[in-house]
PDB file of C-alpha atoms in Angstrom:
ATOM      1  CA  MET A  17       0.000   0.000   0.000  1.00  0.00           C
ATOM      2  CA  LEU A  18       1.169   3.512  -0.777  1.00  0.00           C
ATOM      3  CA  SER A  19       1.560   6.253   1.822  1.00  0.00           C
ATOM      4  CA  GLN A  20       0.461   9.855   1.361  1.00  0.00           C
ATOM      5  CA  CYS A  21       0.424  13.223   3.060  1.00  0.00           C
ATOM      6  CA  THR A  22      -0.411  16.785   2.098  1.00  0.00           C
ATOM      7  CA  MET A  23       1.650  19.932   2.329  1.00  0.00           C
ATOM      8  CA  ALA A  24       0.840  23.590   1.905  1.00  0.00           C
ATOM      9  CA  SER A  25       2.920  25.406  -0.704  1.00  0.00           C
ATOM     10  CA  PRO A  26       2.963  28.769  -2.475  1.00  0.00           C
ATOM     11  CA  VAL A  27       1.278  27.039  -5.447  1.00  0.00           C
ATOM     12  CA  GLY A  28      -1.471  25.405  -3.392  1.00  0.00           C
ATOM     13  CA  GLU A  29      -1.894  22.228  -1.443  1.00  0.00           C
ATOM     14  CA  LEU A  30       0.135  19.303  -2.766  1.00  0.00           C
ATOM     15  CA  THR A  31      -0.508  15.632  -2.066  1.00  0.00           C
ATOM     16  CA  LEU A  32       2.673  13.578  -1.897  1.00  0.00           C
ATOM     17  CA  VAL A  33       2.504   9.827  -2.459  1.00  0.00           C
ATOM     18  CA  ALA A  34       5.296   7.345  -1.729  1.00  0.00           C
ATOM     19  CA  SER A  35       5.989   3.644  -1.979  1.00  0.00           C
ATOM     20  CA  GLU A  36       8.670   1.890   0.031  1.00  0.00           C
ATOM     21  CA  GLN A  37      11.031   2.470  -2.950  1.00  0.00           C
ATOM     22  CA  GLY A  38      10.532   6.218  -3.303  1.00  0.00           C
ATOM     23  CA  LEU A  39       8.323   9.165  -4.139  1.00  0.00           C
ATOM     24  CA  ARG A  40       5.579   8.005  -6.503  1.00  0.00           C
ATOM     25  CA  ALA A  41       3.607  11.204  -7.124  1.00  0.00           C
ATOM     26  CA  VAL A  42       3.144  14.896  -6.397  1.00  0.00           C
ATOM     27  CA  LEU A  43      -0.507  15.710  -7.026  1.00  0.00           C
ATOM     28  CA  TRP A  44      -2.412  18.978  -7.327  1.00  0.00           C
ATOM     29  CA  ALA A  45      -5.506  19.953  -5.351  1.00  0.00           C
ATOM     30  CA  GLU A  46      -7.477  20.126  -8.626  1.00  0.00           C
ATOM     31  CA  GLU A  47      -5.945  16.947 -10.054  1.00  0.00           C
ATOM     32  CA  ARG A  48      -7.574  15.659 -13.266  1.00  0.00           C
ATOM     33  CA  VAL A  49      -9.059  12.240 -12.569  1.00  0.00           C
ATOM     34  CA  GLY A  50      -7.017   9.499 -14.222  1.00  0.00           C
ATOM     35  CA  ARG A  51      -3.919  11.615 -15.027  1.00  0.00           C
ATOM     36  CA  VAL A  52      -1.932   9.561 -12.516  1.00  0.00           C
ATOM     37  CA  MET A  53      -3.175   6.106 -11.659  1.00  0.00           C
ATOM     38  CA  LEU A  54      -2.501   5.164  -8.055  1.00  0.00           C
ATOM     39  CA  PRO A  55      -3.710   2.202  -6.022  1.00  0.00           C
ATOM     40  CA  GLU A  56      -5.099   2.503  -2.512  1.00  0.00           C
ATOM     41  CA  ARG A  57      -3.221   4.850  -0.177  1.00  0.00           C
ATOM     42  CA  ARG A  58      -3.125   5.573   3.524  1.00  0.00           C
ATOM     43  CA  ASP A  59      -2.228   8.769   5.331  1.00  0.00           C
ATOM     44  CA  ASP A  60       1.280   8.469   6.751  1.00  0.00           C
ATOM     45  CA  PRO A  61       2.981  11.848   7.235  1.00  0.00           C
ATOM     46  CA  ALA A  62       5.836  10.138   9.131  1.00  0.00           C
ATOM     47  CA  HIS A  63       6.860   8.030   6.094  1.00  0.00           C
ATOM     48  CA  ALA A  64      10.609   8.635   5.596  1.00  0.00           C
ATOM     49  CA  VAL A  65      10.350   9.454   1.870  1.00  0.00           C
ATOM     50  CA  LEU A  66       7.425  11.819   2.441  1.00  0.00           C
ATOM     51  CA  THR A  67       9.325  13.595   5.222  1.00  0.00           C
ATOM     52  CA  GLN A  68      12.312  14.059   2.875  1.00  0.00           C
ATOM     53  CA  ALA A  69      10.038  15.254   0.066  1.00  0.00           C
ATOM     54  CA  ILE A  70       8.350  17.862   2.265  1.00  0.00           C
ATOM     55  CA  ARG A  71      11.744  19.162   3.419  1.00  0.00           C
ATOM     56  CA  GLN A  72      13.155  19.357  -0.106  1.00  0.00           C
ATOM     57  CA  LEU A  73      10.028  20.924  -1.624  1.00  0.00           C
ATOM     58  CA  SER A  74      10.000  23.495   1.187  1.00  0.00           C
ATOM     59  CA  GLU A  75      13.657  24.296   0.405  1.00  0.00           C
ATOM     60  CA  TYR A  76      12.793  24.603  -3.299  1.00  0.00           C
ATOM     61  CA  PHE A  77       9.981  27.059  -2.582  1.00  0.00           C
ATOM     62  CA  ALA A  78      12.278  29.032  -0.254  1.00  0.00           C
ATOM     63  CA  GLY A  79      14.809  29.378  -3.102  1.00  0.00           C
ATOM     64  CA  GLU A  80      17.334  27.169  -1.293  1.00  0.00           C
ATOM     65  CA  ARG A  81      17.210  24.103  -3.555  1.00  0.00           C
ATOM     66  CA  CYS A  82      17.630  23.775  -7.321  1.00  0.00           C
ATOM     67  CA  VAL A  83      17.918  19.983  -7.623  1.00  0.00           C
ATOM     68  CA  PHE A  84      15.962  17.315  -5.788  1.00  0.00           C
ATOM     69  CA  ASP A  85      17.758  14.366  -4.246  1.00  0.00           C
ATOM     70  CA  LEU A  86      14.965  11.938  -3.487  1.00  0.00           C
ATOM     71  CA  PRO A  87      14.443   8.262  -4.234  1.00  0.00           C
ATOM     72  CA  LEU A  88      11.830   8.217  -6.998  1.00  0.00           C
ATOM     73  CA  ASP A  89       9.418   5.459  -7.961  1.00  0.00           C
ATOM     74  CA  PRO A  90       7.304   6.675 -10.901  1.00  0.00           C
ATOM     75  CA  VAL A  91       5.190   4.129 -12.748  1.00  0.00           C
ATOM     76  CA  GLY A  92       4.922   4.425 -16.523  1.00  0.00           C
ATOM     77  CA  THR A  93       5.878   2.945 -19.867  1.00  0.00           C
ATOM     78  CA  ALA A  94       9.504   2.787 -21.000  1.00  0.00           C
ATOM     79  CA  PHE A  95       8.894   5.784 -23.286  1.00  0.00           C
ATOM     80  CA  GLN A  96       7.252   7.813 -20.504  1.00  0.00           C
ATOM     81  CA  LYS A  97      10.152   7.058 -18.178  1.00  0.00           C
ATOM     82  CA  ALA A  98      12.617   8.152 -20.882  1.00  0.00           C
ATOM     83  CA  VAL A  99      10.751  11.456 -21.224  1.00  0.00           C
ATOM     84  CA  TRP A 100      10.666  11.936 -17.448  1.00  0.00           C
ATOM     85  CA  THR A 101      14.408  11.272 -17.284  1.00  0.00           C
ATOM     86  CA  GLY A 102      14.841  13.851 -20.039  1.00  0.00           C
ATOM     87  CA  LEU A 103      12.916  16.379 -17.950  1.00  0.00           C
ATOM     88  CA  ASN A 104      15.429  16.001 -15.148  1.00  0.00           C
ATOM     89  CA  ALA A 105      18.190  17.048 -17.566  1.00  0.00           C
ATOM     90  CA  ILE A 106      16.598  20.489 -18.149  1.00  0.00           C
ATOM     91  CA  PRO A 107      18.583  22.872 -15.935  1.00  0.00           C
ATOM     92  CA  TYR A 108      16.904  24.838 -13.173  1.00  0.00           C
ATOM     93  CA  GLY A 109      15.603  28.143 -14.495  1.00  0.00           C
ATOM     94  CA  GLU A 110      15.702  27.072 -18.149  1.00  0.00           C
ATOM     95  CA  THR A 111      13.055  25.804 -20.548  1.00  0.00           C
ATOM     96  CA  ARG A 112      12.956  23.466 -23.538  1.00  0.00           C
ATOM     97  CA  SER A 113      10.398  22.869 -26.266  1.00  0.00           C
ATOM     98  CA  TYR A 114       8.649  19.536 -26.697  1.00  0.00           C
ATOM     99  CA  ALA A 115      10.677  19.022 -29.886  1.00  0.00           C
ATOM    100  CA  ALA A 116      13.932  19.681 -28.032  1.00  0.00           C
ATOM    101  CA  LEU A 117      12.871  17.253 -25.309  1.00  0.00           C
ATOM    102  CA  ALA A 118      12.067  14.558 -27.881  1.00  0.00           C
ATOM    103  CA  THR A 119      15.415  15.125 -29.607  1.00  0.00           C
ATOM    104  CA  ALA A 120      17.265  14.984 -26.274  1.00  0.00           C
ATOM    105  CA  ILE A 121      15.892  11.498 -25.576  1.00  0.00           C
ATOM    106  CA  GLY A 122      16.812  10.273 -29.053  1.00  0.00           C
ATOM    107  CA  ARG A 123      13.302  10.432 -30.546  1.00  0.00           C
ATOM    108  CA  PRO A 124      13.343  13.608 -32.687  1.00  0.00           C
ATOM    109  CA  GLY A 125      10.085  12.811 -34.474  1.00  0.00           C
ATOM    110  CA  ALA A 126       8.162  12.157 -31.283  1.00  0.00           C
ATOM    111  CA  SER A 127       7.466  15.645 -29.944  1.00  0.00           C
ATOM    112  CA  ARG A 128       3.705  15.023 -29.617  1.00  0.00           C
ATOM    113  CA  ALA A 129       4.287  11.725 -27.840  1.00  0.00           C
ATOM    114  CA  ALA A 130       6.826  13.455 -25.591  1.00  0.00           C
ATOM    115  CA  GLY A 131       4.174  16.077 -24.838  1.00  0.00           C
ATOM    116  CA  ALA A 132       1.663  13.379 -23.908  1.00  0.00           C
ATOM    117  CA  ALA A 133       4.221  11.666 -21.645  1.00  0.00           C
ATOM    118  CA  ASN A 134       5.090  15.025 -20.115  1.00  0.00           C
ATOM    119  CA  GLY A 135       1.412  15.518 -19.272  1.00  0.00           C
ATOM    120  CA  ARG A 136       1.376  12.183 -17.442  1.00  0.00           C
ATOM    121  CA  ASN A 137       4.432  13.017 -15.325  1.00  0.00           C
ATOM    122  CA  PRO A 138       3.397  11.907 -11.838  1.00  0.00           C
ATOM    123  CA  LEU A 139       6.147  13.871 -10.082  1.00  0.00           C
ATOM    124  CA  SER A 140       5.234  17.491 -10.782  1.00  0.00           C
ATOM    125  CA  ILE A 141       7.870  20.017  -9.688  1.00  0.00           C
ATOM    126  CA  VAL A 142      10.331  17.294  -8.605  1.00  0.00           C
ATOM    127  CA  THR A 143      10.567  16.037 -12.190  1.00  0.00           C
ATOM    128  CA  PRO A 144      10.269  19.469 -13.821  1.00  0.00           C
ATOM    129  CA  CYS A 145       7.610  19.129 -16.514  1.00  0.00           C
ATOM    130  CA  HIS A 146       6.857  22.839 -15.973  1.00  0.00           C
ATOM    131  CA  ARG A 147      10.121  23.615 -17.827  1.00  0.00           C
ATOM    132  CA  VAL A 148       8.685  22.417 -21.149  1.00  0.00           C
ATOM    133  CA  ILE A 149       7.042  25.094 -23.302  1.00  0.00           C
ATOM    134  CA  GLY A 150       5.723  25.461 -26.833  1.00  0.00           C
ATOM    135  CA  ALA A 151       8.153  25.829 -29.750  1.00  0.00           C
ATOM    136  CA  ASN A 152       7.157  29.488 -30.075  1.00  0.00           C
ATOM    137  CA  GLY A 153       7.928  30.156 -26.401  1.00  0.00           C
ATOM    138  CA  THR A 154       4.339  30.113 -25.164  1.00  0.00           C
ATOM    139  CA  LEU A 155       3.253  28.323 -22.036  1.00  0.00           C
ATOM    140  CA  THR A 156       1.293  25.202 -22.809  1.00  0.00           C
ATOM    141  CA  GLY A 157      -0.735  22.759 -20.719  1.00  0.00           C
ATOM    142  CA  PHE A 158       0.261  21.952 -17.158  1.00  0.00           C
ATOM    143  CA  ALA A 159      -1.538  19.766 -14.620  1.00  0.00           C
ATOM    144  CA  GLY A 160      -1.291  22.488 -11.968  1.00  0.00           C
ATOM    145  CA  GLY A 161      -2.610  25.144 -14.360  1.00  0.00           C
ATOM    146  CA  LEU A 162      -0.834  27.745 -16.469  1.00  0.00           C
ATOM    147  CA  ALA A 163      -0.722  30.311 -13.645  1.00  0.00           C
ATOM    148  CA  VAL A 164       1.203  27.817 -11.505  1.00  0.00           C
ATOM    149  CA  LYS A 165       3.518  26.993 -14.415  1.00  0.00           C
ATOM    150  CA  GLN A 166       4.215  30.692 -14.877  1.00  0.00           C
ATOM    151  CA  TRP A 167       4.827  31.059 -11.127  1.00  0.00           C
ATOM    152  CA  LEU A 168       7.285  28.133 -11.054  1.00  0.00           C
ATOM    153  CA  LEU A 169       9.246  29.439 -14.047  1.00  0.00           C
ATOM    154  CA  ALA A 170       9.426  32.960 -12.576  1.00  0.00           C
ATOM    155  CA  HIS A 171      10.502  31.496  -9.222  1.00  0.00           C
ATOM    156  CA  GLU A 172      13.324  29.558 -10.875  1.00  0.00           C
ATOM    157  CA  ARG A 173      14.482  32.627 -12.820  1.00  0.00           C
ATOM    158  CA  GLY A 174      14.691  34.540  -9.545  1.00  0.00           C
ATOM    159  CA  GLU A 175      11.900  36.874 -10.577  1.00  0.00           C
ATOM    160  CA  ARG A 176       9.289  38.021  -8.167  1.00  0.00           C
ATOM    161  CA  ALA A 177       6.522  35.529  -8.756  1.00  0.00           C
ATOM    162  CA  LEU A 178       2.962  36.821  -8.692  1.00  0.00           C
ATOM    163  CA  ALA A 179       0.850  35.667  -5.801  1.00  0.00           C
ATOM    164  CA  LEU A 180      -1.576  32.923  -6.719  1.00  0.00           C
ATOM    165  CA  ALA A 181      -5.185  33.272  -5.634  1.00  0.00           C
TER     166      ALA A 181
END
């Protein structure tokens, strides 16, 4: 059985989910049903991985952490996992297009598939899917909403991020 807890953050309440192997998901308060499939969970705020995740996410939001160092346990297809690994290679404060992401994982013709895998990323913020934007530089879909995506990107660039309602 998976363990979960919630944490308050500048971008809203986050639900963190962990297995015994590592962090499985970071979910949004307004999570789209079925975006991340998770079996039964129990509340366990003392779970070691969840405690680490709360500490590291708090450091990230305080501007004290640029890279997460957590055991991760995402569930997905081999292609999805390749995309999620590619996301972790995008430096803090930078962005990449879906096409650049697809090329970086060795699948240059798969930008739409990379976009779909990006949208299924279960580890929002920790695996930085918010760093992927449209080829023309516009912000595109994000599970937490475009305002949150904009906030996260501004935060990482060291800009004063607008308060979220």
